[in-house]
mmCIF file of C-alpha atoms and ligand atoms in Angstrom:
data_model
loop_
_atom_site.group_PDB
_atom_site.id
_atom_site.type_symbol
_atom_site.label_atom_id
_atom_site.label_comp_id
_atom_site.label_asym_id
_atom_site.label_seq_id
_atom_site.Cartn_x
_atom_site.Cartn_y
_atom_site.Cartn_z
ATOM 1 C CA MET A 24 15.990 -102.971 -105.069
ATOM 2 C CA ASP A 25 13.013 -101.345 -106.791
ATOM 3 C CA CYS A 26 10.185 -103.715 -106.383
ATOM 4 C CA LEU A 27 6.455 -102.786 -106.916
ATOM 5 C CA PHE A 28 5.249 -105.626 -104.342
ATOM 6 C CA CYS A 29 7.902 -104.662 -101.807
ATOM 7 C CA SER A 30 6.622 -100.788 -102.013
ATOM 8 C CA ILE A 31 3.158 -102.099 -101.635
ATOM 9 C CA ILE A 32 4.100 -104.258 -98.574
ATOM 10 C CA LYS A 33 5.752 -101.114 -97.208
ATOM 11 C CA GLY A 34 2.780 -99.174 -97.657
ATOM 12 C CA ASP A 35 4.617 -96.793 -99.859
ATOM 13 C CA ILE A 36 2.042 -97.671 -102.742
ATOM 14 C CA PRO A 37 -1.717 -98.272 -101.854
ATOM 15 C CA SER A 38 -3.361 -101.540 -101.966
ATOM 16 C CA THR A 39 -6.703 -102.673 -100.493
ATOM 17 C CA LYS A 40 -5.459 -104.858 -97.879
ATOM 18 C CA VAL A 41 -7.071 -108.416 -97.308
ATOM 19 C CA TYR A 42 -5.021 -109.884 -94.613
ATOM 20 C CA GLU A 43 -1.505 -109.449 -93.304
ATOM 21 C CA ASP A 44 0.567 -111.238 -90.695
ATOM 22 C CA GLU A 45 4.230 -111.603 -90.004
ATOM 23 C CA THR A 46 5.272 -113.205 -93.209
ATOM 24 C CA VAL A 47 2.608 -112.923 -95.708
ATOM 25 C CA TYR A 48 0.616 -109.872 -97.229
ATOM 26 C CA ALA A 49 -2.602 -110.218 -99.415
ATOM 27 C CA PHE A 50 -4.668 -107.775 -101.299
ATOM 28 C CA LYS A 51 -6.842 -107.316 -104.109
ATOM 29 C CA ASP A 52 -5.406 -107.443 -107.568
ATOM 30 C CA ILE A 53 -5.904 -104.134 -109.342
ATOM 31 C CA ASN A 54 -6.974 -105.717 -112.548
ATOM 32 C CA PRO A 55 -9.658 -108.380 -111.212
ATOM 33 C CA MET A 56 -9.898 -111.435 -113.591
ATOM 34 C CA ALA A 57 -12.826 -112.814 -111.297
ATOM 35 C CA PRO A 58 -15.132 -111.506 -108.787
ATOM 36 C CA VAL A 59 -12.473 -112.751 -106.029
ATOM 37 C CA HIS A 60 -8.822 -111.953 -107.053
ATOM 38 C CA VAL A 61 -6.602 -111.565 -104.558
ATOM 39 C CA LEU A 62 -2.506 -112.016 -104.632
ATOM 40 C CA ILE A 63 -1.149 -113.460 -101.825
ATOM 41 C CA VAL A 64 2.858 -112.704 -101.299
ATOM 42 C CA PRO A 65 5.291 -113.067 -98.959
ATOM 43 C CA LYS A 66 6.931 -110.263 -97.273
ATOM 44 C CA LYS A 67 10.287 -111.254 -98.108
ATOM 45 C CA HIS A 68 11.441 -110.901 -101.430
ATOM 46 C CA LEU A 69 11.509 -113.763 -103.848
ATOM 47 C CA SER A 70 11.834 -113.332 -107.153
ATOM 48 C CA SER A 71 9.538 -116.637 -108.314
ATOM 49 C CA ILE A 72 8.726 -119.913 -107.791
ATOM 50 C CA ASN A 73 12.534 -120.361 -108.840
ATOM 51 C CA ASP A 74 13.692 -118.793 -105.712
ATOM 52 C CA VAL A 75 11.827 -121.526 -103.363
ATOM 53 C CA THR A 76 14.386 -123.640 -101.250
ATOM 54 C CA GLN A 77 14.166 -126.265 -98.701
ATOM 55 C CA GLU A 78 15.296 -123.321 -96.549
ATOM 56 C CA ASN A 79 12.445 -120.814 -97.049
ATOM 57 C CA SER A 80 9.603 -123.127 -98.497
ATOM 58 C CA GLY A 81 7.742 -123.106 -95.390
ATOM 59 C CA VAL A 82 6.352 -119.795 -96.442
ATOM 60 C CA ILE A 83 4.853 -121.648 -98.949
ATOM 61 C CA ALA A 84 2.809 -123.927 -97.174
ATOM 62 C CA HIS A 85 1.510 -120.997 -94.927
ATOM 63 C CA ILE A 86 0.523 -119.028 -98.194
ATOM 64 C CA TYR A 87 -1.734 -122.066 -98.883
ATOM 65 C CA GLU A 88 -3.066 -121.817 -95.268
ATOM 66 C CA VAL A 89 -3.865 -118.145 -95.860
ATOM 67 C CA ALA A 90 -5.534 -119.082 -99.259
ATOM 68 C CA ALA A 91 -7.618 -121.767 -97.397
ATOM 69 C CA LYS A 92 -8.714 -118.935 -94.601
ATOM 70 C CA LEU A 93 -9.457 -116.300 -97.046
ATOM 71 C CA ALA A 94 -11.351 -118.676 -99.422
ATOM 72 C CA LYS A 95 -13.749 -119.398 -96.450
ATOM 73 C CA GLU A 96 -13.786 -115.782 -95.370
ATOM 74 C CA LEU A 97 -14.408 -114.834 -98.976
ATOM 75 C CA GLY A 98 -17.581 -117.136 -99.405
ATOM 76 C CA ILE A 99 -15.818 -119.473 -102.065
ATOM 77 C CA SER A 100 -14.361 -122.258 -100.444
ATOM 78 C CA GLU A 101 -17.512 -124.707 -101.383
ATOM 79 C CA SER A 102 -18.411 -123.320 -104.804
ATOM 80 C CA GLY A 103 -14.685 -123.431 -105.965
ATOM 81 C CA TYR A 104 -11.408 -121.200 -106.496
ATOM 82 C CA ARG A 105 -7.889 -121.691 -107.956
ATOM 83 C CA VAL A 106 -4.630 -120.664 -106.730
ATOM 84 C CA VAL A 107 -1.921 -119.691 -109.369
ATOM 85 C CA SER A 108 1.645 -118.605 -109.477
ATOM 86 C CA ASN A 109 3.239 -117.704 -112.898
ATOM 87 C CA CYS A 110 6.673 -118.278 -113.026
ATOM 88 C CA GLY A 111 8.650 -116.566 -115.836
ATOM 89 C CA ALA A 112 8.017 -115.283 -119.171
ATOM 90 C CA ASP A 113 6.104 -118.348 -120.798
ATOM 91 C CA ALA A 114 3.609 -118.050 -117.822
ATOM 92 C CA GLY A 115 3.354 -114.667 -118.074
ATOM 93 C CA GLN A 116 4.811 -113.493 -115.075
ATOM 94 C CA THR A 117 4.911 -109.385 -115.066
ATOM 95 C CA VAL A 118 5.708 -108.740 -111.191
ATOM 96 C CA PHE A 119 9.146 -110.306 -110.294
ATOM 97 C CA HIS A 120 8.160 -111.141 -106.386
ATOM 98 C CA LEU A 121 6.699 -114.356 -106.025
ATOM 99 C CA HIS A 122 2.881 -114.053 -105.617
ATOM 100 C CA PHE A 123 -0.218 -116.323 -105.533
ATOM 101 C CA HIS A 124 -3.296 -115.228 -107.450
ATOM 102 C CA LEU A 125 -6.577 -116.373 -105.574
ATOM 103 C CA LEU A 126 -9.389 -116.683 -108.022
ATOM 104 C CA GLY A 127 -12.817 -117.461 -107.641
ATOM 105 C CA GLY A 128 -16.600 -116.334 -107.232
ATOM 106 C CA LYS A 129 -17.369 -117.576 -111.235
ATOM 107 C CA LYS A 130 -17.043 -120.454 -113.293
ATOM 108 C CA LEU A 131 -13.402 -120.248 -114.080
ATOM 109 C CA ASN A 132 -11.957 -121.001 -117.367
ATOM 110 C CA VAL A 133 -10.909 -124.633 -117.399
ATOM 111 C CA THR A 134 -7.517 -124.619 -119.551
ATOM 112 C CA MET A 135 -4.525 -124.986 -117.847
ATOM 113 C CA CYS A 136 -2.180 -123.460 -120.685
HETATM 114 P P1 5GP B 216 1.592 -111.723 -112.960
HETATM 115 O O1 5GP B 216 1.198 -111.699 -114.422
HETATM 116 O O2 5GP B 216 2.747 -111.475 -112.471
HETATM 117 O O3 5GP B 216 1.124 -113.393 -112.386
HETATM 118 O O4 5GP B 216 0.482 -111.251 -112.087
HETATM 119 C C1 5GP B 216 1.062 -109.734 -111.342
HETATM 120 C C2 5GP B 216 -0.719 -109.180 -111.046
HETATM 121 O O5 5GP B 216 -0.180 -108.065 -110.280
HETATM 122 C C3 5GP B 216 -1.413 -108.683 -112.272
HETATM 123 O O6 5GP B 216 -2.505 -109.394 -111.944
HETATM 124 C C4 5GP B 216 -1.780 -107.683 -111.993
HETATM 125 O O7 5GP B 216 -3.082 -106.969 -112.230
HETATM 126 C C5 5GP B 216 -1.289 -107.201 -110.379
HETATM 127 N N1 5GP B 216 -0.745 -105.595 -110.049
HETATM 128 C C6 5GP B 216 0.228 -105.011 -111.256
HETATM 129 N N2 5GP B 216 0.004 -103.922 -110.029
HETATM 130 C C7 5GP B 216 -0.328 -103.735 -109.469
HETATM 131 C C8 5GP B 216 -0.700 -102.839 -108.424
HETATM 132 O O8 5GP B 216 -0.178 -101.644 -108.391
HETATM 133 N N3 5GP B 216 -1.480 -103.149 -107.364
HETATM 134 C C9 5GP B 216 -2.489 -104.149 -107.357
HETATM 135 N N4 5GP B 216 -3.357 -104.338 -106.236
HETATM 136 N N5 5GP B 216 -2.084 -105.390 -108.396
HETATM 137 C C10 5GP B 216 -1.300 -104.890 -109.125
HETATM 138 ZN ZN1 ZN B 217 9.775 -107.656 -103.776
#
C-alpha cells in the first residue's frame, strides 16, 4: 500500500523525529501552523478515526499520553496546546494515515469550525 506516513515511519521518506516507541511515531509537520506543530501517528496503519475499534483503541489513549509528555518536553504544557485529528473530506484530512496534530507555542485561533 502506498502511504506517505507509512513511508515516513519506515524511514523511506525523511522526517524530523520528535519521539518514537513500539506503537507510535511523532515528527515535525512539514508546514507548521504554530511554533510547535508535531504529528503523532500510530505505527500500524489506520486510515482515520473511522478505523478505530474496541480492539485497537488502546493506541489512541497512548497517543494522548505521548501528546502530554511531548507538550511538557516542548514547553507548552502550561501555556496551552491543542490536539486535533481531521477525519475525512469535510474536516480537511489530506493524509489518510491516522494522525494527531499537537499544536502550541502561540495563542491559537479559537474557532472550532
Ligand atoms: P491533515 O490535513 O491530513 O489533517 O494533515 C496532514 C498534515 O501532514 C499537514 O499538516 C501537512 O503539512 C503534513 N504533511 C504532509 N506531507 C508531509 C511530509 O512529507 N512530511 C511531514 N513532516 N509532514 C507532512
Ligand atoms: Zn500508512
